[in-house]
Coordinates of C-alpha atoms and ligand atoms in Angstrom, one line a residue:
M1 CA 17.3 10.2 -18.4
T2 CA 14.0 9.3 -16.6
A3 CA 12.8 5.6 -17.0
N4 CA 9.6 6.5 -18.7
P5 CA 10.2 9.8 -20.5
T6 CA 7.1 12.1 -20.9
E7 CA 6.8 15.2 -22.9
A8 CA 7.4 17.3 -19.8
S9 CA 10.5 15.4 -18.7
V10 CA 12.1 15.3 -22.1
R11 CA 11.4 19.0 -22.6
A12 CA 13.0 19.9 -19.3
E13 CA 16.0 17.6 -19.8
V14 CA 16.8 18.7 -23.3
R15 CA 16.2 22.4 -22.4
A16 CA 18.7 22.1 -19.5
W17 CA 21.2 20.4 -21.7
I18 CA 21.0 23.0 -24.5
E19 CA 21.4 25.8 -21.9
A20 CA 24.5 24.2 -20.6
N21 CA 26.0 23.3 -24.0
W22 CA 24.8 25.3 -26.9
N23 CA 27.4 27.9 -27.9
P24 CA 27.3 29.5 -31.4
D25 CA 31.0 30.3 -31.1
L26 CA 32.0 26.6 -31.3
P27 CA 33.3 25.1 -34.5
L28 CA 30.4 23.3 -36.2
I29 CA 32.0 19.8 -36.0
E30 CA 32.8 20.2 -32.3
W31 CA 29.2 21.2 -31.6
R32 CA 27.8 18.3 -33.5
N33 CA 30.2 15.9 -31.7
R34 CA 28.8 17.1 -28.4
L35 CA 25.3 16.7 -29.7
V36 CA 26.0 13.2 -30.9
E37 CA 27.6 12.2 -27.6
S38 CA 24.5 13.5 -25.7
G39 CA 22.0 11.5 -27.7
W40 CA 20.0 14.6 -28.4
G41 CA 21.1 14.9 -32.0
V42 CA 19.1 11.8 -33.1
P43 CA 16.9 11.0 -30.1
G44 CA 14.9 8.4 -32.0
W45 CA 17.9 6.3 -32.8
P46 CA 18.9 3.4 -30.5
K47 CA 20.8 4.2 -27.3
A48 CA 23.7 2.1 -28.5
W49 CA 24.1 4.2 -31.6
H50 CA 24.1 7.9 -30.6
G51 CA 20.3 8.0 -29.8
R52 CA 17.9 7.8 -26.8
D53 CA 15.3 5.4 -28.1
L54 CA 12.6 8.1 -28.0
P55 CA 9.3 7.7 -29.9
A56 CA 8.7 10.0 -32.8
A57 CA 6.3 12.3 -30.8
L58 CA 9.1 13.0 -28.3
E59 CA 11.7 13.4 -31.0
A60 CA 9.5 16.3 -32.2
V61 CA 9.6 17.8 -28.7
V62 CA 13.5 17.8 -28.9
A63 CA 13.4 19.3 -32.3
E64 CA 11.1 22.1 -31.1
E65 CA 13.5 22.9 -28.2
M66 CA 16.5 22.9 -30.5
R67 CA 14.7 25.3 -32.9
R68 CA 13.6 27.5 -30.0
A69 CA 17.2 27.9 -28.8
G70 CA 18.4 28.5 -32.4
A71 CA 20.8 25.5 -31.9
L72 CA 22.0 23.7 -35.0
S73 CA 21.1 20.0 -35.6
V74 CA 23.2 17.1 -36.7
A75 CA 24.0 17.0 -40.5
R76 CA 20.8 15.9 -42.3
T77 CA 21.1 16.5 -46.0
G78 CA 21.8 14.4 -49.0
V79 CA 22.6 10.7 -49.4
R80 CA 24.0 10.6 -45.9
N81 CA 20.5 10.1 -44.5
L82 CA 20.0 7.1 -46.8
A83 CA 23.4 5.8 -45.7
A84 CA 22.4 6.2 -42.0
A85 CA 19.1 4.4 -42.4
T86 CA 20.6 1.6 -44.3
L87 CA 23.6 1.1 -42.0
L88 CA 21.3 1.2 -38.9
A89 CA 19.2 -1.6 -40.4
H90 CA 21.8 -3.9 -41.9
A91 CA 25.4 -3.1 -41.1
S92 CA 27.8 -4.8 -38.7
D93 CA 28.7 -3.0 -35.5
V94 CA 32.2 -2.5 -37.0
L95 CA 30.7 -0.4 -39.8
K96 CA 28.2 1.4 -37.6
Q97 CA 31.1 2.3 -35.3
K98 CA 33.2 3.5 -38.2
F99 CA 30.6 5.6 -40.1
L100 CA 27.5 6.6 -38.1
R101 CA 29.1 9.3 -36.0
R102 CA 30.8 11.0 -39.0
I103 CA 27.5 10.9 -40.9
L104 CA 25.9 12.8 -38.1
T105 CA 28.7 15.3 -37.7
G106 CA 28.7 15.9 -41.5
E107 CA 32.4 15.1 -41.8
D108 CA 31.7 12.7 -44.7
N109 CA 29.7 13.1 -47.9
W110 CA 28.0 10.1 -49.5
C111 CA 26.7 9.0 -52.9
Q112 CA 24.5 6.2 -54.1
L113 CA 26.1 3.9 -56.6
F114 CA 23.1 1.9 -57.9
S115 CA 22.1 2.7 -61.5
E116 CA 24.2 1.4 -64.4
P117 CA 23.8 2.1 -68.1
G118 CA 21.8 -1.2 -68.5
S119 CA 20.2 -1.3 -65.1
G120 CA 18.2 1.7 -63.8
S121 CA 14.6 0.5 -63.5
D122 CA 16.0 -3.1 -63.7
L123 CA 18.3 -2.3 -60.9
A124 CA 18.8 -6.0 -60.0
G125 CA 20.4 -6.5 -63.4
A126 CA 23.6 -4.7 -62.1
L127 CA 26.8 -5.9 -63.8
T128 CA 29.5 -4.2 -61.7
R129 CA 31.5 -7.1 -60.3
A130 CA 32.9 -7.5 -56.8
E131 CA 35.5 -10.3 -56.2
L132 CA 37.1 -11.1 -52.9
T133 CA 40.9 -11.3 -53.6
D134 CA 43.5 -11.7 -50.9
G135 CA 41.0 -10.6 -48.2
R136 CA 39.9 -7.4 -50.1
W137 CA 36.9 -6.7 -52.3
V138 CA 37.9 -5.7 -55.8
F139 CA 35.4 -3.9 -58.0
N140 CA 35.2 -3.5 -61.8
G141 CA 32.4 -1.9 -63.8
Q142 CA 30.5 1.3 -64.3
K143 CA 27.7 3.3 -62.6
V144 CA 25.8 6.3 -64.0
W145 CA 23.5 9.1 -62.8
T146 CA 25.5 9.2 -59.5
T147 CA 24.4 12.4 -57.8
S148 CA 27.2 14.1 -55.8
A149 CA 29.9 11.5 -56.7
H150 CA 32.2 14.4 -57.5
H151 CA 32.4 15.4 -53.8
A152 CA 31.6 12.2 -52.1
D153 CA 33.9 10.5 -49.6
W154 CA 32.0 7.2 -49.5
G155 CA 29.6 5.4 -51.9
L156 CA 26.8 2.9 -51.2
L157 CA 27.6 0.4 -53.9
L158 CA 25.4 -2.4 -55.3
A159 CA 27.5 -5.0 -57.1
R160 CA 27.4 -8.6 -58.3
T161 CA 29.2 -11.2 -56.3
D162 CA 27.8 -14.2 -58.0
F163 CA 26.8 -14.7 -61.7
N164 CA 25.8 -18.3 -61.2
V165 CA 22.8 -17.8 -59.0
A166 CA 19.4 -16.2 -59.7
K167 CA 19.6 -12.4 -60.5
H168 CA 18.4 -11.1 -57.2
Q169 CA 20.5 -13.5 -55.2
G170 CA 23.9 -12.7 -56.7
L171 CA 24.0 -9.1 -55.5
S172 CA 25.9 -7.7 -52.5
Y173 CA 26.1 -4.2 -50.9
F174 CA 29.3 -2.4 -50.0
I175 CA 30.7 0.8 -48.7
L176 CA 33.3 2.1 -51.1
D177 CA 36.0 4.7 -50.5
M178 CA 35.4 7.2 -53.4
R179 CA 38.8 8.8 -53.0
Q180 CA 41.1 6.1 -54.4
P181 CA 42.8 5.6 -57.8
G182 CA 40.5 2.8 -58.9
V183 CA 37.5 5.2 -58.9
E184 CA 37.1 7.7 -61.8
V185 CA 34.2 10.2 -61.6
R186 CA 33.2 12.0 -64.8
P187 CA 30.5 14.7 -64.6
L188 CA 27.5 14.8 -66.9
R189 CA 25.8 18.1 -68.0
Q190 CA 22.0 18.1 -67.9
M191 CA 19.6 20.0 -70.2
N192 CA 18.9 22.5 -67.4
G193 CA 22.6 23.4 -67.4
H194 CA 23.5 21.9 -64.0
A195 CA 26.0 19.0 -63.6
S196 CA 24.7 17.2 -60.5
F197 CA 25.3 13.6 -61.5
N198 CA 28.2 11.6 -62.9
Q199 CA 29.4 8.5 -64.5
V200 CA 31.6 6.5 -62.2
F201 CA 34.1 3.9 -63.5
F202 CA 35.7 1.2 -61.3
T203 CA 39.0 -0.3 -62.3
D204 CA 40.2 -2.6 -59.6
A205 CA 38.8 -0.3 -57.0
E206 CA 39.1 -1.8 -53.5
A207 CA 37.4 -2.1 -50.2
P208 CA 38.3 -4.0 -47.0
A209 CA 36.4 -7.3 -46.4
E210 CA 34.4 -5.8 -43.6
H211 CA 32.9 -3.1 -45.9
L212 CA 30.2 -5.6 -47.0
V213 CA 26.8 -4.4 -45.6
G214 CA 24.6 -7.3 -44.6
E215 CA 25.3 -10.8 -45.7
L216 CA 27.0 -11.9 -48.9
G217 CA 24.3 -12.3 -51.6
E218 CA 21.7 -10.2 -49.7
G219 CA 22.5 -6.9 -51.4
W220 CA 19.0 -6.7 -52.9
A221 CA 17.3 -6.6 -49.5
V222 CA 19.7 -4.0 -48.3
A223 CA 19.2 -1.9 -51.4
T224 CA 15.5 -2.1 -51.0
T225 CA 15.9 -0.5 -47.6
T226 CA 17.8 2.4 -49.2
L227 CA 15.2 2.8 -51.9
M228 CA 12.3 2.7 -49.5
H229 CA 13.8 5.6 -47.5
E230 CA 14.6 7.5 -50.7
R231 CA 11.1 7.1 -52.1
R232 CA 9.6 8.5 -49.0
G233 CA 11.8 11.5 -49.1
A234 CA 14.3 10.7 -46.4
D235 CA 17.1 12.2 -48.4
G236 CA 16.4 15.5 -46.8
M237 CA 16.4 17.5 -50.0
G238 CA 13.6 19.6 -48.5
A239 CA 16.3 21.1 -46.3
W240 CA 17.7 23.0 -49.3
G241 CA 18.0 26.7 -48.6
R242 CA 17.2 26.4 -44.9
A243 CA 20.6 27.2 -43.6
S244 CA 20.3 29.9 -41.0
D245 CA 20.9 33.6 -41.9
R246 CA 22.2 34.3 -38.4
E247 CA 25.6 35.8 -37.8
G248 CA 28.4 33.9 -36.1
R249 CA 31.1 31.3 -36.7
I250 CA 29.0 28.2 -36.4
Y251 CA 26.3 29.6 -38.8
D252 CA 29.0 30.6 -41.3
E253 CA 30.4 27.1 -41.2
E254 CA 26.9 25.6 -41.7
R255 CA 26.3 27.9 -44.7
A256 CA 29.6 26.8 -46.3
E257 CA 28.7 23.2 -45.7
N258 CA 25.2 23.7 -47.2
A259 CA 26.6 25.4 -50.2
T260 CA 28.8 22.4 -51.1
V261 CA 26.6 19.5 -50.1
M262 CA 23.4 21.0 -51.5
E263 CA 25.0 22.4 -54.7
P264 CA 23.9 19.4 -56.8
Y265 CA 20.4 19.9 -55.6
K266 CA 19.9 23.6 -56.1
W267 CA 17.5 23.0 -59.0
Y268 CA 15.4 20.5 -57.1
P269 CA 12.7 23.0 -56.1
Q270 CA 12.2 23.7 -59.8
R271 CA 12.1 20.0 -60.5
A272 CA 9.1 19.8 -58.2
G273 CA 7.3 22.4 -60.3
R274 CA 7.3 25.4 -57.9
V275 CA 3.6 25.2 -57.0
D276 CA 4.3 27.9 -54.5
L277 CA 4.9 30.4 -57.2
V278 CA 1.7 29.7 -59.2
L279 CA -0.8 32.0 -57.5
E280 CA 1.6 34.9 -57.1
R281 CA 2.6 34.6 -60.8
A282 CA -1.0 34.4 -62.0
K283 CA -1.9 37.6 -60.0
A284 CA 1.3 39.5 -61.1
T285 CA 0.7 38.7 -64.8
G286 CA -3.1 39.2 -64.8
A287 CA -3.5 35.6 -66.0
I288 CA -5.7 35.0 -62.9
A289 CA -8.5 36.7 -64.8
D290 CA -8.6 33.9 -67.4
P291 CA -11.1 31.3 -66.4
A292 CA -9.2 28.5 -68.2
V293 CA -6.1 29.3 -66.3
R294 CA -8.0 29.5 -63.0
Q295 CA -9.5 26.1 -63.6
E296 CA -6.0 24.6 -64.2
I297 CA -4.7 26.3 -61.1
A298 CA -7.6 24.8 -59.1
K299 CA -6.8 21.3 -60.4
L300 CA -3.1 21.7 -59.6
L301 CA -3.7 23.0 -56.0
T302 CA -6.2 20.2 -55.3
L303 CA -3.7 17.6 -56.5
S304 CA -0.9 19.2 -54.6
K305 CA -2.9 19.3 -51.4
T306 CA -3.9 15.6 -51.7
A307 CA -0.2 14.8 -52.3
E308 CA 0.7 16.6 -49.1
W309 CA -1.9 14.7 -47.1
T310 CA -0.5 11.4 -48.5
A311 CA 2.9 12.4 -47.4
R312 CA 1.5 13.2 -43.9
R313 CA -0.1 9.8 -43.7
A314 CA 3.3 8.3 -44.5
R315 CA 4.9 10.3 -41.8
A316 CA 2.2 9.3 -39.3
A317 CA 2.7 5.7 -40.2
Q318 CA 6.5 6.1 -39.7
A319 CA 5.9 7.8 -36.3
Q320 CA 3.8 4.8 -35.2
G321 CA 6.7 2.5 -36.0
R322 CA 5.0 0.9 -39.0
P323 CA 7.4 -0.3 -41.8
P324 CA 7.6 1.8 -45.0
G325 CA 4.4 1.1 -46.9
P326 CA 2.7 1.9 -50.2
E327 CA 2.5 5.6 -49.4
G328 CA 6.2 5.9 -50.6
S329 CA 5.3 4.8 -54.1
L330 CA 2.0 6.7 -54.1
G331 CA 3.7 9.9 -52.9
K332 CA 6.5 9.7 -55.4
L333 CA 4.1 9.1 -58.3
V334 CA 1.7 11.9 -57.3
A335 CA 4.7 14.2 -56.9
S336 CA 5.7 13.7 -60.5
H337 CA 2.1 14.4 -61.6
V338 CA 2.1 17.6 -59.5
A339 CA 5.4 18.7 -61.1
R340 CA 4.1 18.2 -64.6
A341 CA 0.8 19.9 -63.9
A342 CA 2.7 22.8 -62.4
A343 CA 5.0 23.2 -65.4
H344 CA 1.8 23.2 -67.6
V345 CA 0.2 25.9 -65.5
H346 CA 3.4 28.0 -65.5
T347 CA 3.4 27.8 -69.2
M348 CA -0.2 28.9 -69.4
I349 CA 0.6 31.9 -67.2
T350 CA 3.8 33.0 -68.8
G351 CA 3.2 32.0 -72.4
A352 CA 6.2 31.6 -74.8
D353 CA 8.3 33.8 -72.5
A354 CA 8.5 30.7 -70.3
M355 CA 11.3 29.5 -72.5
L356 CA 13.5 32.5 -71.9
T357 CA 16.6 32.4 -69.7
G358 CA 18.9 35.2 -68.5
E359 CA 18.5 38.3 -66.4
D360 CA 15.5 39.9 -68.1
S361 CA 13.6 36.6 -68.4
P362 CA 10.5 35.7 -66.2
M363 CA 11.8 35.4 -62.7
D364 CA 15.4 35.4 -63.8
G365 CA 15.1 32.2 -65.7
V366 CA 13.4 30.2 -62.9
I367 CA 10.3 29.6 -65.0
A368 CA 12.4 28.2 -67.8
E369 CA 14.4 26.1 -65.3
I370 CA 11.1 24.6 -64.1
L371 CA 10.2 23.4 -67.7
V372 CA 13.5 21.7 -68.2
S373 CA 13.9 20.2 -64.7
V374 CA 10.4 18.7 -64.2
P375 CA 11.1 15.6 -66.3
A376 CA 13.6 14.5 -63.6
A377 CA 10.7 14.1 -61.2
S378 CA 9.3 11.1 -63.1
I379 CA 12.7 9.4 -63.4
A380 CA 14.7 9.9 -60.2
G381 CA 14.4 7.2 -57.5
G382 CA 12.3 5.0 -59.8
T383 CA 10.3 6.0 -62.8
D384 CA 6.5 6.6 -62.9
E385 CA 6.1 3.3 -64.8
I386 CA 8.0 1.4 -62.1
Q387 CA 6.0 3.0 -59.3
R388 CA 2.8 1.9 -61.1
N389 CA 4.2 -1.6 -61.4
I390 CA 4.9 -1.6 -57.6
I391 CA 1.5 -0.3 -56.7
S392 CA -0.3 -2.7 -59.0
E393 CA 1.7 -5.8 -58.0
R394 CA 2.3 -5.2 -54.3
V395 CA -0.5 -3.0 -53.2
L396 CA -3.4 -4.0 -55.5
R397 CA -2.1 -7.6 -55.8
M398 CA -2.6 -7.6 -59.6
P399 CA -0.9 -10.2 -61.7
K400 CA 2.8 -9.7 -62.1
E401 CA 4.2 -8.4 -65.3
P402 CA 5.9 -11.1 -67.5
R403 CA 9.6 -11.5 -66.6
N404 CA 12.6 -13.0 -68.3
D405 CA 14.7 -13.3 -65.2
D406 CA 13.2 -16.4 -63.5
D407 CA 15.3 -18.6 -61.3
R408 CA 17.9 -19.4 -63.9
P409 CA 21.5 -18.4 -63.2
F410 CA 22.0 -14.6 -63.9
R411 CA 24.8 -15.4 -66.5
D412 CA 22.0 -17.0 -68.7
V413 CA 19.5 -14.1 -68.3
P414 CA 19.3 -11.8 -71.3
K415 CA 21.0 -8.5 -70.5
N416 CA 20.2 -4.9 -71.5
V417 CA 23.9 -4.4 -72.3
S418 CA 26.7 -6.9 -72.9
G419 CA 28.8 -7.6 -69.9
Ligands
FAD501 C1 17.8 13.7 -60.9 C2 18.3 12.3 -60.9 C3 19.2 11.9 -59.9 C4 19.6 10.5 -59.8 N1 20.5 10.2 -58.9 C5 20.9 8.9 -58.8 C6 21.9 8.5 -57.9 O1 22.4 9.3 -57.1 N2 22.3 7.2 -57.9 C7 21.8 6.3 -58.7 O2 22.2 5.1 -58.6 N3 20.8 6.6 -59.7 C8 20.4 7.9 -59.7 N4 19.4 8.2 -60.7 C9 19.0 7.2 -61.6 C10 17.6 6.8 -61.5 O3 17.4 6.0 -60.4 C11 17.3 6.1 -62.9 O4 17.4 7.0 -63.9 C12 15.9 5.4 -62.9 O5 15.8 4.4 -62.0 C13 15.5 4.9 -64.3 O6 16.5 4.1 -64.8 P1 17.1 4.4 -66.3 O7 17.4 5.8 -66.4 O8 18.1 3.4 -66.5 O9 15.8 4.2 -67.3 P2 15.3 2.8 -67.9 O10 15.3 1.8 -66.8 O11 16.2 2.5 -69.1 O12 13.9 3.2 -68.4 C14 13.6 3.8 -69.7 C15 12.1 3.9 -69.8 O13 11.5 2.6 -69.8 C16 10.5 2.4 -68.8 N5 10.5 1.1 -68.2 C17 11.6 0.4 -67.8 N6 11.2 -0.8 -67.3 C18 9.9 -0.9 -67.3 C19 8.9 -1.8 -67.0 N7 9.3 -3.0 -66.4 N8 7.6 -1.5 -67.2 C20 7.2 -0.4 -67.7 N9 8.1 0.6 -68.1 C21 9.4 0.4 -67.9 C22 10.9 3.5 -67.8 O14 9.8 3.8 -67.0 C23 11.4 4.6 -68.6 O15 10.4 5.4 -69.1 C24 19.0 9.6 -60.8 C25 18.1 10.0 -61.8 C26 17.8 11.3 -61.8 C27 16.8 11.8 -62.9

């Protein structure tokens, strides 16, 4: 590669590489391995770890050339993106060596083992224990709300390694093999009929000593990296449904992968409120003629547009290499307002029929699914109230809310559940 890559040099180089290597008859994993080896799969990543150290603007040039050629990218959906961002920032070289390539090729699926029955918003109150016994970590406890645990190979696990220090200091972060006898995954059924998350129980589940991510007792800082990326949408859920409709072996394999990995997320567009359907539905039903409906539609579209601009600001900041900022919390909060406003407008447009499901219901049940999926937007990845706390305390520098978890040892802090 040229010493100081420019748009023209990168475009020429990646184009030549694609011409020499892209072949839709290859098996998907073989193609992705080639891509990872070349550094063109994640050109913004460090050279030492499958990338080319390119700035975001030049990454976009690479993506454009890949799209132009119809070439498939590295695997980008689900919790694997959060795993990659967290490992790049905090993991030892041993862990990066073991996991990063397989994240990019899509050979492994991941889940995020953070929330527990007594610690969701109060995530640092986690009670799952990790003890080092005979050179291996042994885990006991329970997680809940774990999306995709039922088909995950690996979990990002936040667990308590010390009950005798302050709450945030006694946590550590691990990579856990989900396919072992000590891990039991029990699916939960949601009110929208899907079963995308699970309870996960650990009974003497194990991990090798080197599966600690970051330093012992620094799990909170590592988890914060994961959450920052999640809140600014790095989990790639937007990629749902974007598998190519082209014919050929590699596209078939990508569609099969998408169907499995994205299955837990197939209601996520409805969870966001389906603003895209509002105008079309208002016109089709004639509700567009009602001035009260038009007013609510205008409010919704204005809010949605400002949310989009906030997200763009966040992306621009990221492209300039600035650390994740308040836009993540602002964007997440406004997204849940948009979702609720959209559900309200859909109800105005459709009336009581919005509650119907089944084949002859409005849009084959999609409208009903919106109504029962939207509540998730204000809970997942941190509730609205928690986002407001973050914005008021960290962005607006307002006084902190009263806490009962000062510097005393965690074992003496009142808990949400007994443990
Ligand atoms: C679709 C979906 C997918 C999810 N996937 C995962 C996953 O893969 N992995 C994972 O670990 N978790 C996952 N979660 C869990 C999610 O992170 C938690 O549900 C969330 O953090 C809230 O925690 P909780 O449910 O325990 O609610 P609680 O913390 O019990 O909150 C209950 C209510 O109290 C309010 N509240 C709590 N504390 C405060 C406070 N200090 N100030 C003001 N109000 C407060 C909350 O806002 C909320 O309204 C998922 C959740 C959803 C909805």
